[in-house]
mmCIF file of C-alpha atoms and ligand atoms in Angstrom:
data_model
loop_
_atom_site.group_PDB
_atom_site.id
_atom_site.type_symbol
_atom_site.label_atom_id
_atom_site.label_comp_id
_atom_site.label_asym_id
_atom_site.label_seq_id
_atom_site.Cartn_x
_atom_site.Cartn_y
_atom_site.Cartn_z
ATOM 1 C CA UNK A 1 22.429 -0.526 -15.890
ATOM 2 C CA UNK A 2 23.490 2.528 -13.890
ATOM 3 C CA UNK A 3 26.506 1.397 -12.303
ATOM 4 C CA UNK A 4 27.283 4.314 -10.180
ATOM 5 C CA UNK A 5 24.318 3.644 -8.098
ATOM 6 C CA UNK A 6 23.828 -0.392 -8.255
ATOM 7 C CA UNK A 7 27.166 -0.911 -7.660
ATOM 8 C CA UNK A 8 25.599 -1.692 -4.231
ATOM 9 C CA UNK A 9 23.010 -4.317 -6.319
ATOM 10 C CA UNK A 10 23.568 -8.518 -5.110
ATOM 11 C CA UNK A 11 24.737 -8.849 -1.591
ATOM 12 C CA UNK A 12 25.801 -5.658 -0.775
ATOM 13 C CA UNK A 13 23.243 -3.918 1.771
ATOM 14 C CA UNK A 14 21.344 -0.508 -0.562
ATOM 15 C CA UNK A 15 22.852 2.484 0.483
ATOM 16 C CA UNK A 16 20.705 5.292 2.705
ATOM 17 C CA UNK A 17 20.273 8.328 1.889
ATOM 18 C CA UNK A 18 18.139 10.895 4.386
ATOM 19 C CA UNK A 19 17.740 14.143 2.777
ATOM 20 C CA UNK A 20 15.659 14.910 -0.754
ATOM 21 C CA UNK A 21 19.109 16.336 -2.225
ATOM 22 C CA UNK A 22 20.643 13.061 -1.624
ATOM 23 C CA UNK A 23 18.519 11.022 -3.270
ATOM 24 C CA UNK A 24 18.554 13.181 -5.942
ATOM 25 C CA UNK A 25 22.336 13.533 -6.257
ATOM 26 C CA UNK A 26 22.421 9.220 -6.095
ATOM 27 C CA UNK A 27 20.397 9.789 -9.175
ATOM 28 C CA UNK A 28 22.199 11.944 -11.175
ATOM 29 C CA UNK A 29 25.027 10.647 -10.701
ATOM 30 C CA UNK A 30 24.072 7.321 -11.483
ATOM 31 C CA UNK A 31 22.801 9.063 -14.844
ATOM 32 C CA UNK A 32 26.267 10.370 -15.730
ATOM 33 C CA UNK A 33 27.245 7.067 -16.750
ATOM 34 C CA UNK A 34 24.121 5.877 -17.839
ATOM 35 C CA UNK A 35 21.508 8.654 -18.954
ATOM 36 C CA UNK A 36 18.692 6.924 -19.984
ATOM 37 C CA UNK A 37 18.508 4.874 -16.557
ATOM 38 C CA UNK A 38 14.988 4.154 -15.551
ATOM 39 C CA UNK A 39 14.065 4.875 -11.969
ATOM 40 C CA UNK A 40 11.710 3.085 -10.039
ATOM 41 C CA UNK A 41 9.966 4.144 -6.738
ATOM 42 C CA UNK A 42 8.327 1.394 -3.832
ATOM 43 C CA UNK A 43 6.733 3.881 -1.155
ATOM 44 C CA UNK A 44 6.848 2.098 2.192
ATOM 45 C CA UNK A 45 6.150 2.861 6.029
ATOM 46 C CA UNK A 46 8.780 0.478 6.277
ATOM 47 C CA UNK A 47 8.448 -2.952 8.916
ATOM 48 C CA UNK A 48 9.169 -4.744 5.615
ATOM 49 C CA UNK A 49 8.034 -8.217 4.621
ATOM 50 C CA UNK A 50 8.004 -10.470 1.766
ATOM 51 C CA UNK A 51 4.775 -8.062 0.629
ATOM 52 C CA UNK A 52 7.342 -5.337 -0.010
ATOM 53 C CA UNK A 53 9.971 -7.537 -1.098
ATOM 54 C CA UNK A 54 7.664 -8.371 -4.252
ATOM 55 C CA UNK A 55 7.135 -4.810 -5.002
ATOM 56 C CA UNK A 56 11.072 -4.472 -4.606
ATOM 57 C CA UNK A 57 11.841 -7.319 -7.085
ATOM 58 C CA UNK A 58 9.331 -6.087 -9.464
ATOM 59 C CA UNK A 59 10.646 -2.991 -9.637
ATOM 60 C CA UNK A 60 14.040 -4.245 -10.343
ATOM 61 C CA UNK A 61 12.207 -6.078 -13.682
ATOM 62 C CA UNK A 62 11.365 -2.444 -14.898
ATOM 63 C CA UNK A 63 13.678 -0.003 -14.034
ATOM 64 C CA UNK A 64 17.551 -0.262 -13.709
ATOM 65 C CA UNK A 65 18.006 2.137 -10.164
ATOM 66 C CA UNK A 66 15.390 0.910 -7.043
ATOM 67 C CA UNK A 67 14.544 3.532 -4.865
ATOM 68 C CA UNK A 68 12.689 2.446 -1.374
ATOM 69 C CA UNK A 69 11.198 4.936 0.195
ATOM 70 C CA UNK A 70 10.998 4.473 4.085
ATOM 71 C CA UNK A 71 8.566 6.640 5.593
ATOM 72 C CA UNK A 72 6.509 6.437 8.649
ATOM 73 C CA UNK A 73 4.238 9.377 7.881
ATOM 74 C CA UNK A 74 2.262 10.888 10.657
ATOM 75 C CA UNK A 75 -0.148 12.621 8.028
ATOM 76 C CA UNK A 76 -2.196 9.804 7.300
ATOM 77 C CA UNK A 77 -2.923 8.563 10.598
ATOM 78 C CA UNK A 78 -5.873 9.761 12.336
ATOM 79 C CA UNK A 79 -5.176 8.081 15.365
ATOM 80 C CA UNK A 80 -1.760 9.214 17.791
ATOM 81 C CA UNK A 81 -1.359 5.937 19.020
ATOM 82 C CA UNK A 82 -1.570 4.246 15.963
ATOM 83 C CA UNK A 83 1.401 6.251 14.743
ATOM 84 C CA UNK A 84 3.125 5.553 18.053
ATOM 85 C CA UNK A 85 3.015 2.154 17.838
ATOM 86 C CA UNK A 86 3.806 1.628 14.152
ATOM 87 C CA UNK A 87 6.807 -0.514 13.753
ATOM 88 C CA UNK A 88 10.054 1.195 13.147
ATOM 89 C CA UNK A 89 13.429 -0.724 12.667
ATOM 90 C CA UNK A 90 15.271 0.774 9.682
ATOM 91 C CA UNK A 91 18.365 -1.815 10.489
ATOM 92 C CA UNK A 92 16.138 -4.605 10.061
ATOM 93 C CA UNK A 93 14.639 -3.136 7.128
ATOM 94 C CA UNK A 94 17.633 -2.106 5.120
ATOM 95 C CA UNK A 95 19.185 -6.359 6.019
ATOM 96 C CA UNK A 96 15.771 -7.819 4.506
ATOM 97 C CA UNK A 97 15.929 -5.398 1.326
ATOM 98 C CA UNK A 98 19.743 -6.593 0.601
ATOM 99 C CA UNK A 99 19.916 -8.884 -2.202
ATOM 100 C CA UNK A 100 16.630 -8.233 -3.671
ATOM 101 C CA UNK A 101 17.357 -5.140 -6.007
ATOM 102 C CA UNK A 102 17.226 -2.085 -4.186
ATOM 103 C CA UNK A 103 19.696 0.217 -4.857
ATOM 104 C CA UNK A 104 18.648 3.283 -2.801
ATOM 105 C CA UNK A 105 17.090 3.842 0.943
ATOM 106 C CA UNK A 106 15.419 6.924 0.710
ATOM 107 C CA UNK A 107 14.660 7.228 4.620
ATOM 108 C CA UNK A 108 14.103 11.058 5.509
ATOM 109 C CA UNK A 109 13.475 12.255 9.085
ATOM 110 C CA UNK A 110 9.422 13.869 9.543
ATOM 111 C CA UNK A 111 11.430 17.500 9.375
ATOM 112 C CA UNK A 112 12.815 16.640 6.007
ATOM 113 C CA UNK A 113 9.302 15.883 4.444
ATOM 114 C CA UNK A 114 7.638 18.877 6.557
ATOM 115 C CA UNK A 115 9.842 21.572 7.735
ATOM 116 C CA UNK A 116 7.137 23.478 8.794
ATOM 117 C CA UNK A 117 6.204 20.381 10.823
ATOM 118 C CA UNK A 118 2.764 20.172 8.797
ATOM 119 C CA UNK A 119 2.291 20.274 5.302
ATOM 120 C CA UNK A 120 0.488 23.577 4.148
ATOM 121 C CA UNK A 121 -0.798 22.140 0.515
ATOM 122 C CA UNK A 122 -2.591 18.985 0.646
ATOM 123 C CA UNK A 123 -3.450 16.332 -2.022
ATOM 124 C CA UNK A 124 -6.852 15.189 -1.340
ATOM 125 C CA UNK A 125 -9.330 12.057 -2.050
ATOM 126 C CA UNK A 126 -11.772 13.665 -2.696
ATOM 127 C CA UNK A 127 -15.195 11.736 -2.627
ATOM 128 C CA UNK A 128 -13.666 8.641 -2.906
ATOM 129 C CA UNK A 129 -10.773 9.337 -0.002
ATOM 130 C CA UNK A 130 -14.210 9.862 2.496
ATOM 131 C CA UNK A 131 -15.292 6.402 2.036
ATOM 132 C CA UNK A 132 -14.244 2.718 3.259
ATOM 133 C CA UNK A 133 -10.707 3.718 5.072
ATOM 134 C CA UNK A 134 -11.552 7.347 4.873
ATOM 135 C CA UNK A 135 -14.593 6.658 6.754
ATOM 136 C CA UNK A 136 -12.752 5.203 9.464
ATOM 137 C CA UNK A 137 -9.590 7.081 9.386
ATOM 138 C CA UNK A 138 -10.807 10.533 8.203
ATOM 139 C CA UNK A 139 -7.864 12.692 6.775
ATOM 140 C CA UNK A 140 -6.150 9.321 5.890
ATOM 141 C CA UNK A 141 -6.206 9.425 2.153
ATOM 142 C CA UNK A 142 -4.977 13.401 1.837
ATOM 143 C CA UNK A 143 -2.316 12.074 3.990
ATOM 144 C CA UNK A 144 -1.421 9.491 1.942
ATOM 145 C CA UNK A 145 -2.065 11.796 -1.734
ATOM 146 C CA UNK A 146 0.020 13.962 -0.552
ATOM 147 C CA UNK A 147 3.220 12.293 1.457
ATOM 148 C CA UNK A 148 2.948 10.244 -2.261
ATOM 149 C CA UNK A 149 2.681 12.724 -4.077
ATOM 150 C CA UNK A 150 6.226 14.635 -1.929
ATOM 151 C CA UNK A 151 8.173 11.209 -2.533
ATOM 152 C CA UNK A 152 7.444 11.380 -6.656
ATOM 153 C CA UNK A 153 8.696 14.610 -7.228
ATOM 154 C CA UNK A 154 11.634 13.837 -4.653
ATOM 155 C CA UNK A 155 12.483 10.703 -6.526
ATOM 156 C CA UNK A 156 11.634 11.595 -10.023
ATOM 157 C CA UNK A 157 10.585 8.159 -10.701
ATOM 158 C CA UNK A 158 9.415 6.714 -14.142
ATOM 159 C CA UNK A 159 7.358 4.176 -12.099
ATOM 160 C CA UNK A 160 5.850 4.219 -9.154
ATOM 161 C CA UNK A 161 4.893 0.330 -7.283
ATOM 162 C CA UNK A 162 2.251 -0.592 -4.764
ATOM 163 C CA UNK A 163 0.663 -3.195 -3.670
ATOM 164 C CA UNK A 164 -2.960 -4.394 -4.627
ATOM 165 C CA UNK A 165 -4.035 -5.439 -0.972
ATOM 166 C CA UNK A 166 -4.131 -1.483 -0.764
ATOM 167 C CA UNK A 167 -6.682 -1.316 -3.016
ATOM 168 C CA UNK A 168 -8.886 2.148 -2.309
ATOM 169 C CA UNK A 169 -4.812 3.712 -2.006
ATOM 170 C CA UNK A 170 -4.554 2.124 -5.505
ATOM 171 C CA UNK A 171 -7.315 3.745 -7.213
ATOM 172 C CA UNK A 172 -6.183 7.021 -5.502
ATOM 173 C CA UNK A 173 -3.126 7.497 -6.398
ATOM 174 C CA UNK A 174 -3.862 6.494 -9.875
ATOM 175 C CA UNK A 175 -6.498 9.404 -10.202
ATOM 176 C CA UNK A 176 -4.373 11.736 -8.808
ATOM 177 C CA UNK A 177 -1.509 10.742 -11.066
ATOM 178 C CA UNK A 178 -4.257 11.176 -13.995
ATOM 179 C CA UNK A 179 -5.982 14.243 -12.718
ATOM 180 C CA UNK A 180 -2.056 16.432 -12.165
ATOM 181 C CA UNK A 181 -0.879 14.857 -15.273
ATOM 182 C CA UNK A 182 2.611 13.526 -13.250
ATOM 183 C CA UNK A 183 4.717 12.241 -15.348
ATOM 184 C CA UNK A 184 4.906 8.417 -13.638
ATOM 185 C CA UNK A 185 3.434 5.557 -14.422
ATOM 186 C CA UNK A 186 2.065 3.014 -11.732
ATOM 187 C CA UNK A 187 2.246 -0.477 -11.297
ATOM 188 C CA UNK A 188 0.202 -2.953 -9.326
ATOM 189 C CA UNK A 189 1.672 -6.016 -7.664
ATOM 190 C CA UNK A 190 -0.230 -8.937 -6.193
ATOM 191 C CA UNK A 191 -1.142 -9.579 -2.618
ATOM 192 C CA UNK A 192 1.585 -12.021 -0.905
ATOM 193 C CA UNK A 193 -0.213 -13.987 1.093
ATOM 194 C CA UNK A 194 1.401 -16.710 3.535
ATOM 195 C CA UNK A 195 0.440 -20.349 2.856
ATOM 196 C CA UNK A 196 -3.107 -20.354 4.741
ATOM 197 C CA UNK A 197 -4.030 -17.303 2.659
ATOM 198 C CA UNK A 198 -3.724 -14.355 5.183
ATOM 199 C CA UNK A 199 -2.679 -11.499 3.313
ATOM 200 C CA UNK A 200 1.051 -10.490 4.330
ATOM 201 C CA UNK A 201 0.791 -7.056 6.471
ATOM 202 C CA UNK A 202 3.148 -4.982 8.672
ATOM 203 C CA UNK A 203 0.406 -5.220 11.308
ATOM 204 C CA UNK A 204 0.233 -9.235 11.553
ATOM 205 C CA UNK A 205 3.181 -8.965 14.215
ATOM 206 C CA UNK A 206 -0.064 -7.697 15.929
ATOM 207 C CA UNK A 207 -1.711 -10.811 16.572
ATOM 208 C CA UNK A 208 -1.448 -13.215 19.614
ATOM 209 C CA UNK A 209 -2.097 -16.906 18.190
ATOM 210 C CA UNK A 210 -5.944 -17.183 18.521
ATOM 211 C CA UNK A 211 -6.017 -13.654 16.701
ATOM 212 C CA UNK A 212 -4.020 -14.789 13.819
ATOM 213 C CA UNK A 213 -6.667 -17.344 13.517
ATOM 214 C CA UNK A 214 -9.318 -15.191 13.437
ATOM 215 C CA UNK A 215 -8.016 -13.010 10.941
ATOM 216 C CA UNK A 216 -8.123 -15.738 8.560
ATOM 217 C CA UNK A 217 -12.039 -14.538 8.112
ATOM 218 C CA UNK A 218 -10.966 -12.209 5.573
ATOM 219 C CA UNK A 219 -9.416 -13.641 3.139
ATOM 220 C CA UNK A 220 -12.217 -16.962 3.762
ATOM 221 C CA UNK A 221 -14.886 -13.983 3.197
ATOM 222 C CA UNK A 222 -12.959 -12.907 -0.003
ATOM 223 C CA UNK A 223 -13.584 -16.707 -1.171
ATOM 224 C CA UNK A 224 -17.156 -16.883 -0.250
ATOM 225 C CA UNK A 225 -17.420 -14.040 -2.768
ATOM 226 C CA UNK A 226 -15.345 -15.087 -5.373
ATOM 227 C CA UNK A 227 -17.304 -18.486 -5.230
ATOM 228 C CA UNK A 228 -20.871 -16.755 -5.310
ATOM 229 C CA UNK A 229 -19.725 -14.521 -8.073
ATOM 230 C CA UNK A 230 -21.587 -15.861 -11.160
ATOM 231 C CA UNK A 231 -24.602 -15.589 -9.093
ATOM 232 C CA UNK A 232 -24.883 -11.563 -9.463
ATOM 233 C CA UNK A 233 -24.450 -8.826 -6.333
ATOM 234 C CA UNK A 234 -26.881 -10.294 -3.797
ATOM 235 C CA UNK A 235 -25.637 -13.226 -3.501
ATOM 236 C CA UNK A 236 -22.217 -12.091 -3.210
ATOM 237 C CA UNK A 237 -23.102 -10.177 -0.479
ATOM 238 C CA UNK A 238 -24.766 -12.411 1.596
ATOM 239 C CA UNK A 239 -22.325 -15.402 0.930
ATOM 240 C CA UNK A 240 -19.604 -12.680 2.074
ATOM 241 C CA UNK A 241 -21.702 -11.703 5.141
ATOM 242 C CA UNK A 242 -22.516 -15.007 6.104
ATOM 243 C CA UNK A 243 -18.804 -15.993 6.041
ATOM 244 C CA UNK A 244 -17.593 -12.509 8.355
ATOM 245 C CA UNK A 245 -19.715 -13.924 10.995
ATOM 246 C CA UNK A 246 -19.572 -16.062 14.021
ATOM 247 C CA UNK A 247 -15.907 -15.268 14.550
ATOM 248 C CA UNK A 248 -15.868 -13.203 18.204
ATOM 249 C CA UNK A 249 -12.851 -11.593 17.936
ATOM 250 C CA UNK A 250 -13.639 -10.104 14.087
ATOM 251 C CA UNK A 251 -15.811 -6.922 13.866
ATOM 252 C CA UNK A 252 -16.476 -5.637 10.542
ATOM 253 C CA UNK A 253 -15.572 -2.261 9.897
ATOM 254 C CA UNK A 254 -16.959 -2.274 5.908
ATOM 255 C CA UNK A 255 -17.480 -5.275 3.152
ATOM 256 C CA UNK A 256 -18.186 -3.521 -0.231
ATOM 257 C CA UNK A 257 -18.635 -4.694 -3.993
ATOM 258 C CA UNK A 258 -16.993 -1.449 -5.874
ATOM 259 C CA UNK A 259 -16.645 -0.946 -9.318
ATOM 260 C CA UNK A 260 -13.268 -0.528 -11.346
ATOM 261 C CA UNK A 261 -13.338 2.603 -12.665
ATOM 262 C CA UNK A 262 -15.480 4.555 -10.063
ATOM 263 C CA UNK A 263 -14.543 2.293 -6.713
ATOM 264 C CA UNK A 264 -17.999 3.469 -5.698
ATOM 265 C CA UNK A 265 -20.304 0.040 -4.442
ATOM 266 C CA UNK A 266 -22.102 -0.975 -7.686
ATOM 267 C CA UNK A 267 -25.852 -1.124 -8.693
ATOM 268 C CA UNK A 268 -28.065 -3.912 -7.855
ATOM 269 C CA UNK A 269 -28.226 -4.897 -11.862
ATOM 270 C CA UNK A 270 -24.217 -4.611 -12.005
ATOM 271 C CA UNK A 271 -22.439 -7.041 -14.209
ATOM 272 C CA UNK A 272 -18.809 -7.134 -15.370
ATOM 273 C CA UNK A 273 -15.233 -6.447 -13.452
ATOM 274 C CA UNK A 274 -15.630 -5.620 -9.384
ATOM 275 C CA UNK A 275 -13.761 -5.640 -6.194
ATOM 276 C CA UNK A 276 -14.499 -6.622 -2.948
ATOM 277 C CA UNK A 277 -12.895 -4.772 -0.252
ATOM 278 C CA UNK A 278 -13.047 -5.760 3.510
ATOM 279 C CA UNK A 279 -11.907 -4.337 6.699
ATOM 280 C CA UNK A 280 -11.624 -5.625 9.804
ATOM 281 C CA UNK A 281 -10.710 -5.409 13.818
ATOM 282 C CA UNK A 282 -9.409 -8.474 14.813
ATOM 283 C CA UNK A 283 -9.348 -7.608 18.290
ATOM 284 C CA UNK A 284 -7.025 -4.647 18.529
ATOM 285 C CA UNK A 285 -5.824 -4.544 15.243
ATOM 286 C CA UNK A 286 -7.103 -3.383 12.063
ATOM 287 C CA UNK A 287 -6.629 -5.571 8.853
ATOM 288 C CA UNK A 288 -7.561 -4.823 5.268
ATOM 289 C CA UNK A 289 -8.058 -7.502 2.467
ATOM 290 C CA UNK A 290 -9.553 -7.223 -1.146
ATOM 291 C CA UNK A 291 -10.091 -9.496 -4.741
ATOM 292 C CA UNK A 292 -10.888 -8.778 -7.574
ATOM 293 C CA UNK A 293 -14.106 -10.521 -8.958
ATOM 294 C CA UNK A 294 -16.387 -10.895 -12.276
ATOM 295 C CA UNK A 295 -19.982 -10.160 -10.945
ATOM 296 C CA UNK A 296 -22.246 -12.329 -13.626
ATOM 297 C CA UNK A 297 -25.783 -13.543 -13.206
HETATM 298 O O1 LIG B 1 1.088 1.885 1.789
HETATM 299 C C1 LIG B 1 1.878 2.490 2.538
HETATM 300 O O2 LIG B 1 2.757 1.903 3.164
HETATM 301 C C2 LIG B 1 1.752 3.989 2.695
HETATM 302 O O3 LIG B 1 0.429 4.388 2.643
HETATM 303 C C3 LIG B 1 2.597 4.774 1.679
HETATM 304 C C4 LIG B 1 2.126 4.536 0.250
HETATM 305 C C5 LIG B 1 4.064 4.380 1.804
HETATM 306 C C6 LIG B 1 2.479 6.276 1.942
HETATM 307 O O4 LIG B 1 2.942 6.593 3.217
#
């Protein structure tokens, strides 16, 4: 264990750092007195919940320092007031993070990240980052690819954690990983869901009462499909369609089948591993959900 650093592990609150130096200082120095120390990195936008927490805990399993990234990045949102409203409370974040295994805050102002106020170089999506949430919120992905991408070789982390609600964000960070050979490997916690099965998310504080009710169409969607899934692609799609509507205050954004390895939507003859991926308004806020299936026939 690298004491120098999680000293600050158990009750004690994780201490903050706000520059890239400082982070990587808290590293080495936790490395003088223990040099093989495994690091692990949880990205976040911060407006933490018990979704985060998992990653958090996780990350404590496999890697001795915990580095939490807080980041409200204005490069992946397409939308001004989107970013204007997004939750920020780094108090409240750095209370609910104590005790669960985070050693470091890593919570840089936008000029640290992008002194130029924009980032010249940007990771991007490609054809994949243009579809789903890229559709909807174009630029979204090469925002995310590449604020990622800035945190990993701030960090230096052996692993990197997210969450598998962010599914599309999953496959894309894993290809880029791959296709720029960084040296990092990733791991994939589950969706924490509360007890009626809405998927925990930063933008549930969202949602007046009759909302929150409403949003339980996508994870009741995600069963329909799941429960149709032996029946092949059709009928998971119109189980899944059937279940999205009748619910006024939903609108659809997408509902796709994609495959594994390509997340592209899969042929009509498809059998084998898939994910279903669904996003929704639920009146003025946007939720995502996904599972993963077996398509047979
Ligand atoms: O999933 C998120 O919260 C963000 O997209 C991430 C990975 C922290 C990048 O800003």
């Amino acid at each position: 264990m690298a004491e120098a650093v999680s000293d600050a592990v158990g009750l004690e609150p994780p201490r903050i750092t706000t520059s890239v130096a400082g982070v990587r200082q808290a590293i080495a120095d936790a490395r003088v007195t223990a040099p093989g120390a495994r690091v692990a990195l949880v990205p976040t936008m911060g407006a933490l919940h018990a979704g985060h927490l998992a990653l958090v805990e996780r990350a404590a399993e496999l890697a001795d320092i915990v580095v939490v990234s807080i980041f409200v990045n204005p490069l992946q949102f397409n939308d001004p007031a989107d970013l204007e409203r997004y939750p920020r409370d780094l108090d409240a974040d750095v209370r609910i993070l104590t005790g669960h295994g985070a050693d470091l805050v890593f919570a840089p102002e936008v000029t640290e990240l992008y002194p130029n106020g924009d980032a010249t170089t940007r990771v991007t999506g490609g054809r994949v980052g243009g579809l789903f949430e890229g559709r909807s919120r174009p630029g979204h992905f090469d925002g995310v690819l590449t604020v990622v991408s800035k945190l990993i070789n701030s960090v230096g982390p052996d692993v990197v954690l997210f969450g598998e609600k962010d599914a599309q964000q999953v496959y894309l960070v894993g290809r880029m990983i791959a296709d720029l050979n960084m040296p990092v490997e990733v791991e994939v916690v589950d969706t924490v869901r509360d007890d009626d099965g809405l998927a925990l998310s930063s933008r549930n504080r969202f949602l007046d009462s009759r909302e929150r009710r409403a949003a339980l169409t996508l994870p009741h969607v995600l069963e329909a499909a799941e429960s149709a899934s032996d029946r092949g692609i059709d009928a998971v799609l119109a189980a899944a369609q059937a279940a999205a509507m009748g619910e006024q205050l939903v609108e659809v954004d997408y509902l796709a089948v994609v495959h594994p390895v390509t997340f592209l939507p899969v042929d009509d003859d498809y059998t084998g591993k898939a994910r279903v991926v669904i996003a929704a308004k639920v009146g003025a806020t946007r939720l995502i959900d996904t599972a993963a299936i077996y398509l047979g026939r």
